[in-house]
mmCIF file of C-alpha atoms in Angstrom:
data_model
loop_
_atom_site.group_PDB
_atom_site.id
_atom_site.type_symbol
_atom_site.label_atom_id
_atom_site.label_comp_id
_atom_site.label_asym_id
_atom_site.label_seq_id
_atom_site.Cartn_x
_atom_site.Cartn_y
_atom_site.Cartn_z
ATOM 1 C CA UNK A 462 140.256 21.492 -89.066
ATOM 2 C CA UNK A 463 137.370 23.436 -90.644
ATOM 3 C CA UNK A 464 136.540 23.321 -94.394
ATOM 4 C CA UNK A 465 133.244 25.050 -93.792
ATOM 5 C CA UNK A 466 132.308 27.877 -91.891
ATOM 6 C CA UNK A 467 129.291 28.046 -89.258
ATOM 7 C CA UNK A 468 126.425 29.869 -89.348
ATOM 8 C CA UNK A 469 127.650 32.474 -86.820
ATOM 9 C CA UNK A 470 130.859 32.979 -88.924
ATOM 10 C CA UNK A 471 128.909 33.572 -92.273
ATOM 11 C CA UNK A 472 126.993 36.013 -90.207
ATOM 12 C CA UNK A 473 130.088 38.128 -88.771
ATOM 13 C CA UNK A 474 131.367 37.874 -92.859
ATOM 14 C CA UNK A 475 128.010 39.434 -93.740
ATOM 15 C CA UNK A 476 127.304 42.054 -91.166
ATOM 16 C CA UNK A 477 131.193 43.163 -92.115
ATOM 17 C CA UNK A 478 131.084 43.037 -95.154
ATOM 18 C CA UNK A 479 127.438 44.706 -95.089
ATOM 19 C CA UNK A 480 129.169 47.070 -92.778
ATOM 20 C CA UNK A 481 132.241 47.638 -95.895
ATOM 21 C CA UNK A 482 129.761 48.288 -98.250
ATOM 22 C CA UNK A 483 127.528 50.943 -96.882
ATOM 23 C CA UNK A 484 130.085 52.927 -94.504
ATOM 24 C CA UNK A 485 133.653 52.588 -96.164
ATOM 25 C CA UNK A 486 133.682 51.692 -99.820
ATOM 26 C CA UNK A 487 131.550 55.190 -100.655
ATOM 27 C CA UNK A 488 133.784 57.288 -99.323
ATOM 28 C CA UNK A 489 137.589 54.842 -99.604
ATOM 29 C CA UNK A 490 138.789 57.067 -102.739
ATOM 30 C CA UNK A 491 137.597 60.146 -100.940
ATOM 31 C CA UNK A 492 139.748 59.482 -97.706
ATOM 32 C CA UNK A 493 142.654 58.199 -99.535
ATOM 33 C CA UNK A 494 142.917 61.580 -101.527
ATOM 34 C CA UNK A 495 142.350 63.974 -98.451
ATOM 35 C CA UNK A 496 144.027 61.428 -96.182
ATOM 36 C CA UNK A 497 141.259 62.053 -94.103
ATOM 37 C CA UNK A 498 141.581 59.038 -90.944
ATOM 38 C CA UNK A 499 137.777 58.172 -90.399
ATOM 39 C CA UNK A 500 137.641 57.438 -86.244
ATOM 40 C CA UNK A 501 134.007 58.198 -86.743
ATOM 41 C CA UNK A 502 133.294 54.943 -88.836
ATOM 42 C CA UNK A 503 135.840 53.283 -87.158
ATOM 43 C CA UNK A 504 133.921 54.018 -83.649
ATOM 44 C CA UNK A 505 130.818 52.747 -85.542
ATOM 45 C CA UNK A 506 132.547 49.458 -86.279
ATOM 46 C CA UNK A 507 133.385 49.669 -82.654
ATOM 47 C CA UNK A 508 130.042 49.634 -81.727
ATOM 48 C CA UNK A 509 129.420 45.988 -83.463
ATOM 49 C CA UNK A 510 132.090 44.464 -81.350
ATOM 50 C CA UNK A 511 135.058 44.902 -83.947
ATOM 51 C CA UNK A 512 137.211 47.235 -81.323
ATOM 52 C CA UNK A 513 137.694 44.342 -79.423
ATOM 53 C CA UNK A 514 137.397 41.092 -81.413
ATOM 54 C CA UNK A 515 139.428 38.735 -79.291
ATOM 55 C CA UNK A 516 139.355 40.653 -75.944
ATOM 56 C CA UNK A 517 137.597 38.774 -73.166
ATOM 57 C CA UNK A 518 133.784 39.906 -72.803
ATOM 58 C CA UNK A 519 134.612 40.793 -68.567
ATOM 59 C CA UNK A 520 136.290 44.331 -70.728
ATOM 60 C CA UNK A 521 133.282 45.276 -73.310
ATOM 61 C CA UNK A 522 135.185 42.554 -76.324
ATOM 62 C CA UNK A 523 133.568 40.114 -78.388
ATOM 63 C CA UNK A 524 135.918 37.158 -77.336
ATOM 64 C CA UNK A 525 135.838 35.966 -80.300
ATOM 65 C CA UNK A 526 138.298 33.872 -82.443
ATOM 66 C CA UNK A 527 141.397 34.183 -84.588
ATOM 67 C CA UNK A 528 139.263 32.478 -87.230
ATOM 68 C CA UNK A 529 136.298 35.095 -86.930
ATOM 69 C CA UNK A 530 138.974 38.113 -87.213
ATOM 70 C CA UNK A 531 140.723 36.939 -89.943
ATOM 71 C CA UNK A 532 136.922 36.901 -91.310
ATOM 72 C CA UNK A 533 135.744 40.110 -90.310
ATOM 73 C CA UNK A 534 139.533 41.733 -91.116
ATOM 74 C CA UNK A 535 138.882 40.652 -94.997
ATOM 75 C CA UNK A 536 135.310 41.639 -95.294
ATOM 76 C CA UNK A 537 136.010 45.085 -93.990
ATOM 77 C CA UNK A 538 139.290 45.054 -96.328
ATOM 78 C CA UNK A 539 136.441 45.220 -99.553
ATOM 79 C CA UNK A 540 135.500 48.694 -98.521
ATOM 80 C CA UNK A 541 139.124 49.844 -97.907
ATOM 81 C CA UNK A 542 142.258 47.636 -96.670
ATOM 82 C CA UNK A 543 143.792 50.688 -95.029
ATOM 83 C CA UNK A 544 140.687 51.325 -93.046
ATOM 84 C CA UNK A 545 140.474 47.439 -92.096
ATOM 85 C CA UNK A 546 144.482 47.294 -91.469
ATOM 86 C CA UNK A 547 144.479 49.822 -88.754
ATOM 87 C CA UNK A 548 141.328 48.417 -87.035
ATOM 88 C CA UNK A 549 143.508 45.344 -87.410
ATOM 89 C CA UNK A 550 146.502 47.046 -85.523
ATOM 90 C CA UNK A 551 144.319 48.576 -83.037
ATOM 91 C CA UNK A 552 143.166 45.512 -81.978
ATOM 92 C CA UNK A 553 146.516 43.742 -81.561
ATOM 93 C CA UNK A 554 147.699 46.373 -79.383
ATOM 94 C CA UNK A 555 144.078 45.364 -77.012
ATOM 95 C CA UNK A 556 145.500 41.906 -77.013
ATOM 96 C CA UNK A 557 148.500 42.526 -75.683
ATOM 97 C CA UNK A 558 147.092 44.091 -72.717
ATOM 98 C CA UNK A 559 144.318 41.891 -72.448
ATOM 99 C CA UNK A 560 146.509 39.229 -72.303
ATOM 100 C CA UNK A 561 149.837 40.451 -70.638
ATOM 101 C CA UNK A 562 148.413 43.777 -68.467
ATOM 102 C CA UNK A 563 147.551 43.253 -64.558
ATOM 103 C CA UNK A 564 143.831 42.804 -63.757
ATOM 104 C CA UNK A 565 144.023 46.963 -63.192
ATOM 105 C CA UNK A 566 145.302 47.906 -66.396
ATOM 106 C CA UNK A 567 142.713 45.567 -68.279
ATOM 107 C CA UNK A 568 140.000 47.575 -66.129
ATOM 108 C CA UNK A 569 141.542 50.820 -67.004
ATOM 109 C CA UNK A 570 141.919 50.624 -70.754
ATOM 110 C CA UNK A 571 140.134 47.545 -72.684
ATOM 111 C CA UNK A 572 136.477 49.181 -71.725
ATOM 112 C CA UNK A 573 137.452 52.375 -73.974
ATOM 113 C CA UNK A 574 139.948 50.397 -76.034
ATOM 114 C CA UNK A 575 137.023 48.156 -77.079
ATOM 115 C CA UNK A 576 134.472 51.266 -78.324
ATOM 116 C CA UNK A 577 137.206 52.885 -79.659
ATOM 117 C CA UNK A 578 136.760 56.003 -77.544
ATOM 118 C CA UNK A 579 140.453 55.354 -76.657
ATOM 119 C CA UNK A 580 142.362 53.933 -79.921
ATOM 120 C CA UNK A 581 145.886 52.728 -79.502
ATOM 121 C CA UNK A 582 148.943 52.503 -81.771
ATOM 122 C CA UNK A 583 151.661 49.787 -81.993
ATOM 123 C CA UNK A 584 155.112 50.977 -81.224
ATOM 124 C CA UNK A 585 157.804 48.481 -82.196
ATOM 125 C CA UNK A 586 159.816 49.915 -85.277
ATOM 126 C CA UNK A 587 162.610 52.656 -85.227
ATOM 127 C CA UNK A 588 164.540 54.195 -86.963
ATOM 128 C CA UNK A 589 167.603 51.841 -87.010
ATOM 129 C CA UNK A 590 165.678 48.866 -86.010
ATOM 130 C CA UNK A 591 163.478 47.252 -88.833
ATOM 131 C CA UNK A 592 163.682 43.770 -89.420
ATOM 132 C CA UNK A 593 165.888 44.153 -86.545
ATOM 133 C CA UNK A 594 163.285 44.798 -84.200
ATOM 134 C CA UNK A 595 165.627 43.215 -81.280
ATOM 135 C CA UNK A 596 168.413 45.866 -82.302
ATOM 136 C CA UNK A 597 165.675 48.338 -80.689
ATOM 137 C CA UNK A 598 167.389 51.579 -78.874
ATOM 138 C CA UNK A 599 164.638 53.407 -77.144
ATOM 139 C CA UNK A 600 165.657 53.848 -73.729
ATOM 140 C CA UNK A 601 163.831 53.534 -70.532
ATOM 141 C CA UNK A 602 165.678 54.043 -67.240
ATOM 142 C CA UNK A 603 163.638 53.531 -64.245
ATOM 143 C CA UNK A 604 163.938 56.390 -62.143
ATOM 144 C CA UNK A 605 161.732 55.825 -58.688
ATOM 145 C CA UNK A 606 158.426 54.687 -59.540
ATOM 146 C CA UNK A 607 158.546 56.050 -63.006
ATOM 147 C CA UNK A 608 161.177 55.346 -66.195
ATOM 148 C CA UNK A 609 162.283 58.160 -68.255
ATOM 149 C CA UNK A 610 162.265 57.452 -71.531
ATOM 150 C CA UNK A 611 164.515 58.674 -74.371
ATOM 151 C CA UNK A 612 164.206 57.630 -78.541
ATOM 152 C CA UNK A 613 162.163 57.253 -81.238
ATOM 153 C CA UNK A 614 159.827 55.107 -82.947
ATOM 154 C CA UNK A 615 159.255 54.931 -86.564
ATOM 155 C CA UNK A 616 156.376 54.225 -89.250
ATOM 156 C CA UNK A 617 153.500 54.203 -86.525
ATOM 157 C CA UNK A 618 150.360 53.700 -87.663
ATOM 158 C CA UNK A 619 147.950 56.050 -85.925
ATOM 159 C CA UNK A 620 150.806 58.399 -84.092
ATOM 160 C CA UNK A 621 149.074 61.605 -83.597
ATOM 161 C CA UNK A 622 145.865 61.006 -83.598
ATOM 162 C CA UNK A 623 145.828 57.957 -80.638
ATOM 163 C CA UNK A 624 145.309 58.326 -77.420
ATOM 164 C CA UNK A 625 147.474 55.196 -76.591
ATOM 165 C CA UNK A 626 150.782 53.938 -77.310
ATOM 166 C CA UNK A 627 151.549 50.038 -76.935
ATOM 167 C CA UNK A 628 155.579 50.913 -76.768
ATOM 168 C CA UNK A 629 158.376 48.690 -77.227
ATOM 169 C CA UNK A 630 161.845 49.513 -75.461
ATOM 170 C CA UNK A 631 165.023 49.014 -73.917
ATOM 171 C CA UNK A 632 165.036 48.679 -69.789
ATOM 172 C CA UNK A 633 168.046 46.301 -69.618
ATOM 173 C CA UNK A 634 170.930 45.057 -71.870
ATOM 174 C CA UNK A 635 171.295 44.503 -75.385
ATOM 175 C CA UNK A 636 168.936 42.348 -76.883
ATOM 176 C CA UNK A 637 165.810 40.972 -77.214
ATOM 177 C CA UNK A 638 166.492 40.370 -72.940
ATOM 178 C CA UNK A 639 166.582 43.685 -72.785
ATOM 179 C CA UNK A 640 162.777 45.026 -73.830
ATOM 180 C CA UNK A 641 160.070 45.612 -71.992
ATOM 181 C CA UNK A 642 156.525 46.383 -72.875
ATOM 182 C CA UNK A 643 154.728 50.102 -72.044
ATOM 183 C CA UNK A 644 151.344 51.264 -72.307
ATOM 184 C CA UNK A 645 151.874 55.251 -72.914
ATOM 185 C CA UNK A 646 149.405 57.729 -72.557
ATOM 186 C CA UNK A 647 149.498 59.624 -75.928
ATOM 187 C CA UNK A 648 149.748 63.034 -74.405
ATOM 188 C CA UNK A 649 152.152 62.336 -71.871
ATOM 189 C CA UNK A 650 154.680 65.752 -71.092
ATOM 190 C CA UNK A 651 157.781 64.551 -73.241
ATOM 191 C CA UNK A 652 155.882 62.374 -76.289
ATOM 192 C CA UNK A 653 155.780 64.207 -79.276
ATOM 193 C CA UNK A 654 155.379 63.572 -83.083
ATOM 194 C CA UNK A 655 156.698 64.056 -86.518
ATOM 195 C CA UNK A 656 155.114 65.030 -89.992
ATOM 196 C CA UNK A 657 152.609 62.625 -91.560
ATOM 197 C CA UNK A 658 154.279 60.688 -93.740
ATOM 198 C CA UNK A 659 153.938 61.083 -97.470
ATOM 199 C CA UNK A 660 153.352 57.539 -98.512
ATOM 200 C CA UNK A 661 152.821 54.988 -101.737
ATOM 201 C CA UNK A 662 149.136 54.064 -100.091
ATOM 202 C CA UNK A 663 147.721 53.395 -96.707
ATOM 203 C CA UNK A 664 146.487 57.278 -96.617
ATOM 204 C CA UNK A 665 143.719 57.348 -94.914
ATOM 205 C CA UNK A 666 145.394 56.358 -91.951
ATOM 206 C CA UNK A 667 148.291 59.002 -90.441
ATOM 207 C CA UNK A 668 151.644 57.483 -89.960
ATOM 208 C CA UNK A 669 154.157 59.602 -88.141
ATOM 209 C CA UNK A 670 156.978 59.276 -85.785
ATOM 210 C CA UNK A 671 156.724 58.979 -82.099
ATOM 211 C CA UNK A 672 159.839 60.787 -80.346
ATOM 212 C CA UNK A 673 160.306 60.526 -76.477
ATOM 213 C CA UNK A 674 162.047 63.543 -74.760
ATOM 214 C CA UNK A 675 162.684 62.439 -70.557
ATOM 215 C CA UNK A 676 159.093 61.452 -70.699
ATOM 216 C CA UNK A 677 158.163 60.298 -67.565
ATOM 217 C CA UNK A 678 155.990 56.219 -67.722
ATOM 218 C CA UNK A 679 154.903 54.770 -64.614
ATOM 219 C CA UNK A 680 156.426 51.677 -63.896
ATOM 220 C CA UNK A 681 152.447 50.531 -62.968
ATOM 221 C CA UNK A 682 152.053 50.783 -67.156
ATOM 222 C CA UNK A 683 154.729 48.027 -67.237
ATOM 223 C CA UNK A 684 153.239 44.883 -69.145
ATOM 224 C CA UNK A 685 154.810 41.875 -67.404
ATOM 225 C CA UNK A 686 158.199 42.113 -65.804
ATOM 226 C CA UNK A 687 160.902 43.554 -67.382
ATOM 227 C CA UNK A 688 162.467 41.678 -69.959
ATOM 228 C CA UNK A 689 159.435 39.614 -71.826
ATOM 229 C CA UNK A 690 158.218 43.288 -74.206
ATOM 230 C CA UNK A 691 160.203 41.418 -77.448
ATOM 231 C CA UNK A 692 158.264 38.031 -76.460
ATOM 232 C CA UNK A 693 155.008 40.546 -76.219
ATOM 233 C CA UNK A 694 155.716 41.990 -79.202
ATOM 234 C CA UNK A 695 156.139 39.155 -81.063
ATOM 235 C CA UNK A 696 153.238 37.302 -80.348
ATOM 236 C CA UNK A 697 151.086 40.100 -80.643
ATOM 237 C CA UNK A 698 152.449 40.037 -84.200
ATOM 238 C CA UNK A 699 151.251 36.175 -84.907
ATOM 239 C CA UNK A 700 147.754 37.311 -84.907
ATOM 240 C CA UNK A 701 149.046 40.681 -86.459
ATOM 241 C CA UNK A 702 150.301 39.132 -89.689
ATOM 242 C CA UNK A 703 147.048 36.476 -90.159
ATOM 243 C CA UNK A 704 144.915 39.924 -89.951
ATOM 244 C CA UNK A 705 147.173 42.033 -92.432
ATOM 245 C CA UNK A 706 147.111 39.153 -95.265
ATOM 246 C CA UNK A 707 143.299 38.888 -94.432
ATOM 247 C CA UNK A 708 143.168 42.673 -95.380
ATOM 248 C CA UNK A 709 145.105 41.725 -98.492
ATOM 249 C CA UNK A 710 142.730 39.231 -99.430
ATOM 250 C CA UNK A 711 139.812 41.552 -98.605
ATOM 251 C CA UNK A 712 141.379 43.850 -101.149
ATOM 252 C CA UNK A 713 142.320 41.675 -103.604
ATOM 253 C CA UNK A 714 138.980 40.200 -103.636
ATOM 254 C CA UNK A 715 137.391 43.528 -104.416
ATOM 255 C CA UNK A 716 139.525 44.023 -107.267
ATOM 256 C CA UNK A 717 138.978 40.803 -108.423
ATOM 257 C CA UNK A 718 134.883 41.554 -107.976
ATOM 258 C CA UNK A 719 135.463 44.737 -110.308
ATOM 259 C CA UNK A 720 137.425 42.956 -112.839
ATOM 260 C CA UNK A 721 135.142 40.933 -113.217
ATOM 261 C CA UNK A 722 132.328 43.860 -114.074
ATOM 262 C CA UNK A 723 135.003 44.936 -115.737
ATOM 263 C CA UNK A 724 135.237 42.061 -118.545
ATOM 264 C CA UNK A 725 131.710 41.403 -118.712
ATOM 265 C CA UNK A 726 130.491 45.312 -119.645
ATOM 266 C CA UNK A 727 134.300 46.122 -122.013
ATOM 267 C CA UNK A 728 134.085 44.933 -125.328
ATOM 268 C CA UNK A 729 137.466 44.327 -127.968
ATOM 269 C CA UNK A 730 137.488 43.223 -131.385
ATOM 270 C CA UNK A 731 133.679 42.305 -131.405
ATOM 271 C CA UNK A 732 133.339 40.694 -128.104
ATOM 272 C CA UNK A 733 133.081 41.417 -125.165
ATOM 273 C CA UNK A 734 136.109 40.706 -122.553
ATOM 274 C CA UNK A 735 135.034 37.943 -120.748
ATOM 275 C CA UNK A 736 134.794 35.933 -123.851
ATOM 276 C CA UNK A 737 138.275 35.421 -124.319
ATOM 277 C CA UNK A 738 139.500 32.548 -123.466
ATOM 278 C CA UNK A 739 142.935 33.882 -122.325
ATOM 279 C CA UNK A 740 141.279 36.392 -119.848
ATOM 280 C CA UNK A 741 139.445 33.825 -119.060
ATOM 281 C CA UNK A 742 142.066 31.702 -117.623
ATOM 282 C CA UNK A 743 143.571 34.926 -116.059
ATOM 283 C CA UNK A 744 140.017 35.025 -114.291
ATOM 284 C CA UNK A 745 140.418 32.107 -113.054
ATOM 285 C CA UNK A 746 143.796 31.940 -112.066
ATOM 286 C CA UNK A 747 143.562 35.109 -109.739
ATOM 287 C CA UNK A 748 140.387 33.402 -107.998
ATOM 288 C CA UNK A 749 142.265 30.129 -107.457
ATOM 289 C CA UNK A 750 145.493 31.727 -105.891
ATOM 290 C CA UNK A 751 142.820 34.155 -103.535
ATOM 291 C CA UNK A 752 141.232 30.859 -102.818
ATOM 292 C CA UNK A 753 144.125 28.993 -102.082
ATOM 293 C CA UNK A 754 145.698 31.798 -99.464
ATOM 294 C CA UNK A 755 142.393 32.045 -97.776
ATOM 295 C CA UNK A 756 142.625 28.573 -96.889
ATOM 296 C CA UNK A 757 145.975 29.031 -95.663
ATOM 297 C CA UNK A 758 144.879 31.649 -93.913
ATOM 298 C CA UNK A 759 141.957 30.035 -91.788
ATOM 299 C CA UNK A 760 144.566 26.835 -91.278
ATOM 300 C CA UNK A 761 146.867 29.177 -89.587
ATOM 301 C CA UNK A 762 144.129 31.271 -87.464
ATOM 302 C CA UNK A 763 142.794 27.542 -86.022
ATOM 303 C CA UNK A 764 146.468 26.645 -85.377
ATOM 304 C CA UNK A 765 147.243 29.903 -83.413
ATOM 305 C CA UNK A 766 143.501 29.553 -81.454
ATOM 306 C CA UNK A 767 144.398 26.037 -80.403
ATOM 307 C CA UNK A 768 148.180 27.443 -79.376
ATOM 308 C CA UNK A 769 150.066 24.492 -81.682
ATOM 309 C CA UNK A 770 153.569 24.696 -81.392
ATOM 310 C CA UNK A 771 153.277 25.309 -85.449
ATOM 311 C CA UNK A 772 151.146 28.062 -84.649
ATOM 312 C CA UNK A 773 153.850 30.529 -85.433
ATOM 313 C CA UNK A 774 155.635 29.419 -88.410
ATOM 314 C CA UNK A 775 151.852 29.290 -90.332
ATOM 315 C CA UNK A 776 151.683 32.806 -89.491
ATOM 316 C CA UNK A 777 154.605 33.545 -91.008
ATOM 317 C CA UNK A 778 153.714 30.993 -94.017
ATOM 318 C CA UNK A 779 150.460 32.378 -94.816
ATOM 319 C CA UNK A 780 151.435 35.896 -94.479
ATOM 320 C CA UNK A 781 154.215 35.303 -97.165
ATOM 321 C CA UNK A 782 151.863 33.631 -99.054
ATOM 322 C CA UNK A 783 148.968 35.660 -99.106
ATOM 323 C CA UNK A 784 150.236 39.028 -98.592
ATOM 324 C CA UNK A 785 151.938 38.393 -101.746
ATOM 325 C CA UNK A 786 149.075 36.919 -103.680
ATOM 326 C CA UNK A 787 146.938 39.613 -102.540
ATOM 327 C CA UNK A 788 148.910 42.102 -104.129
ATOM 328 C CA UNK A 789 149.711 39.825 -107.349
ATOM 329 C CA UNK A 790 145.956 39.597 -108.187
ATOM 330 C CA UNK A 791 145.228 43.133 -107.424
ATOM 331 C CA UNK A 792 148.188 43.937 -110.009
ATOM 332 C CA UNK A 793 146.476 41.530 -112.806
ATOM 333 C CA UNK A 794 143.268 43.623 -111.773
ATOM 334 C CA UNK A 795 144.585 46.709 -113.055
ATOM 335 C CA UNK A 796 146.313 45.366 -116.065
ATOM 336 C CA UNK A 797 142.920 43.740 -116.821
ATOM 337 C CA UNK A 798 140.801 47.513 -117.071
ATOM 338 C CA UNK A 799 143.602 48.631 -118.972
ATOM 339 C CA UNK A 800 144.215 52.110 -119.014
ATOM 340 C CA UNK A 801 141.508 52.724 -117.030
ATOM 341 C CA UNK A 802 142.919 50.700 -114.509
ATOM 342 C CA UNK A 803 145.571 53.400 -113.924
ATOM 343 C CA UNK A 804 142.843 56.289 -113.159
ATOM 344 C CA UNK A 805 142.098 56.544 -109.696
ATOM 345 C CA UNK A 806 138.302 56.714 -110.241
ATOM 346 C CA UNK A 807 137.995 53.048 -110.792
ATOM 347 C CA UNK A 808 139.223 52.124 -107.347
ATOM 348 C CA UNK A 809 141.842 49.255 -109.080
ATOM 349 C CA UNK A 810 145.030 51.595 -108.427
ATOM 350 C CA UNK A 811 144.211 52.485 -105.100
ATOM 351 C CA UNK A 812 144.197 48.815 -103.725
ATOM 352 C CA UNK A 813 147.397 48.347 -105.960
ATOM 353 C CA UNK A 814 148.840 50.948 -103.875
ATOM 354 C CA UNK A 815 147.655 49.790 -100.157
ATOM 355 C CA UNK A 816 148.542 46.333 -100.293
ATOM 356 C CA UNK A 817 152.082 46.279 -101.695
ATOM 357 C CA UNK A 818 153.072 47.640 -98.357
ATOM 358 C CA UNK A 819 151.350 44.459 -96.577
ATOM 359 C CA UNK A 820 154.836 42.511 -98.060
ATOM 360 C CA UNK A 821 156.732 44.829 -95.821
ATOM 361 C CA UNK A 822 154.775 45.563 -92.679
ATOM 362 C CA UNK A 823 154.138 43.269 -89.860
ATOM 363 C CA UNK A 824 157.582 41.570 -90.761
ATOM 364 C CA UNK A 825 158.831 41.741 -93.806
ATOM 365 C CA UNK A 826 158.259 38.567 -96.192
ATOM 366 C CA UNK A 827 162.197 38.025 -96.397
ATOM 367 C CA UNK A 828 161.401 37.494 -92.576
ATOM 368 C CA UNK A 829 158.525 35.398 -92.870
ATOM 369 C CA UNK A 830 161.074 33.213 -94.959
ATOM 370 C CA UNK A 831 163.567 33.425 -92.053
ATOM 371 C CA UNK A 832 160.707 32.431 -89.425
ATOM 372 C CA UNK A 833 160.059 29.405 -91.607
ATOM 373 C CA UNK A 834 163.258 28.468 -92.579
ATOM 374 C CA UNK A 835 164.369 28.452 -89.105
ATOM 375 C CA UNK A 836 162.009 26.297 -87.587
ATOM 376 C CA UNK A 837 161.951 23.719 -90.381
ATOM 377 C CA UNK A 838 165.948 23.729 -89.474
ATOM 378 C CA UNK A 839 165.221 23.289 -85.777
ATOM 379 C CA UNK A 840 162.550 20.497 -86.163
ATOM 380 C CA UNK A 841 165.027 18.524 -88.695
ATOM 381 C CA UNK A 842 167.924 18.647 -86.081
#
């Protein structure tokens, strides 16, 4: 177990966090208000190997760890979680065909995947299939060589401005048995899209429906055999939910750094912020919880690189854990600056916003619980 990072980690933190705080934070508030989705940045990211983090080197990635993404996922998440969060999401859909595509469809994607020339979106959620994700109804019915596919996906990060679509759905029976994974050309005859959504945060990146009219898929963009897409899906999501609560940290951190600022410039009653004891103590409390999630955070990212059978249910732990301490300390940030806290021009409302949907996405944290609860059940027996 590491307690202490290397000298190449604390250079990947750097360079992202470098990378943070001369390309994204200047312009965060900006793209949040015009929801503006900034694949220009995001292809300069690209270009220092965080397209591809963990994808094998043969395809253009950085092979790096889970460790070093959970690293470079909260540095970026300083500038702007939303930002970070859909590099994040982009790069768990590369995994899962890096890891579960034919030596072809590596070749054919990863290369573009990795620069971000081609940038893909995670299709899991529908409408009537949440936390449910089993309960899925898309429909694929092979037809020849090719499966026609019929339904529609919900909340997708990306949708409409991707050129790929990592796509969960239903080739056999009813449940989980009965997924399969599908790698989807954005602008295949039949895929189409609804409004951007109007959301609570998370607006600088679009997020639309996906709806599939008899659109024709080659079975060749098959992941795996038929049958294993929930088992893709969910262990694409292990290193999913490490890199969301990252992003949460990342975020929280930066409203931590500005409270900070904050107290030491504001004065009240004669002194100045930071002199009171009871702020003080707030201070430090939102520090200590940041610290203590982090930690959970890089004990779960070892346990998933060294595949422990654990590897799963610290995920889920940590994710509960730190997506909801993220968005705790970011809340004490704003109540810290006061009214000015509430204006958008201090930056504190905006991560308030973004992160409270971290609880939900990726797995709800009721779920997390569930994950947990189950295995801890399963272990005892």
């Amino acid at each position: 177990m590491q307690f202490a990072l290397n000298d190449d980690q604390i250079a990947l933190r750097d360079m992202a966090r470098s990378f943070a705080a001369e390309k994204i934070a200047p312009h965060a508030l900006r793209w949040d208000e015009e929801k503006h989705f900034p694949i220009d940045v995001m292809r300069e990211a690209a270009a220092l190997g965080m397209g591809g983090i963990y994808i094998r080197d043969d395809v253009g990635g950085s092979g790096l760890s889970r460790l070093d993404a959970a690293l470079i996922f909260e540095a970026l998440a300083t500038g702007c979680p939303t930002v970070s969060a859909f590099i994040s999401i982009h790069n768990m859909a590369a995994w899962m065909i890096d890891t579960f595509g034919t030596e072809a469809q590596r070749q054919m994607y990863l290369p573009k995947l990795c620069t971000m020339e081609l940038i893909a979106s995670y299709c899991l959620t529908e409408p009537g299939a949440g936390s449910d994700a089993a309960a899925l109804r898309t429909r694929a019915v092979r037809d020849g060589d090719h499966y026609v596919l019929n339904g529609q996906k919900q909340f997708i990060s990306g949708a409409g401005a991707t050129g790929l679509l990592v796509a969960m759905v239903r080739t056999g029976g009813e449940g989980a048995g009965g997924i399969s994974t599908l790698v989807i050309p954005a602008n295949t005859p039949g895929v189409s899209f609804g409004a951007n959504e109007r959301k609570m945060g998370w607006n600088a990146q679009p997020t639309r429906a996906v709806i599939f009219e008899n659109a024709r898929v080659p079975v060749a963009n098959r992941l795996g055999e038929e049958g294993i897409g929930f088992k893709i899906a969910m262990a694409g999501l292990d290193g999913g939910r490490l890199n969301i609560t990252a992003c949460s940290l990342g975020g929280a951190q930066a409203a931590l750094d500005k409270s900070l600022a904050y107290t030491k410039e504001r004065k009240a009653f004669g002194k100045r912020l930071d002199e009171f004891q009871a702020l003080q103590f707030r201070l430090a409390d939102m520090a200590i919880e940041l610290e203590a999630a982090r930690t959970f955070v890089w004990r779960a990212a070892a346990a998933l690189d060294r595949k422990e059978p654990d590897a799963t249910m610290l995920c889920a732990m940590a994710k509960r854990f730190g997506t909801d301490v993220g968005f705790e300390v970011a809340n004490q940030a704003l109540q810290l600056h006061g009214g000015y806290g509430y204006l958008s021009e201090y930056g504190i409302e905006k991560i308030v916003r973004d992160l409270r949907v971290h609880q939900i996405l990726e797995g709800t944290n009721e779920i997390m619980r569930l994950i947990v609860s189950r295995k801890l059940i399963e272990d005892a027996r």
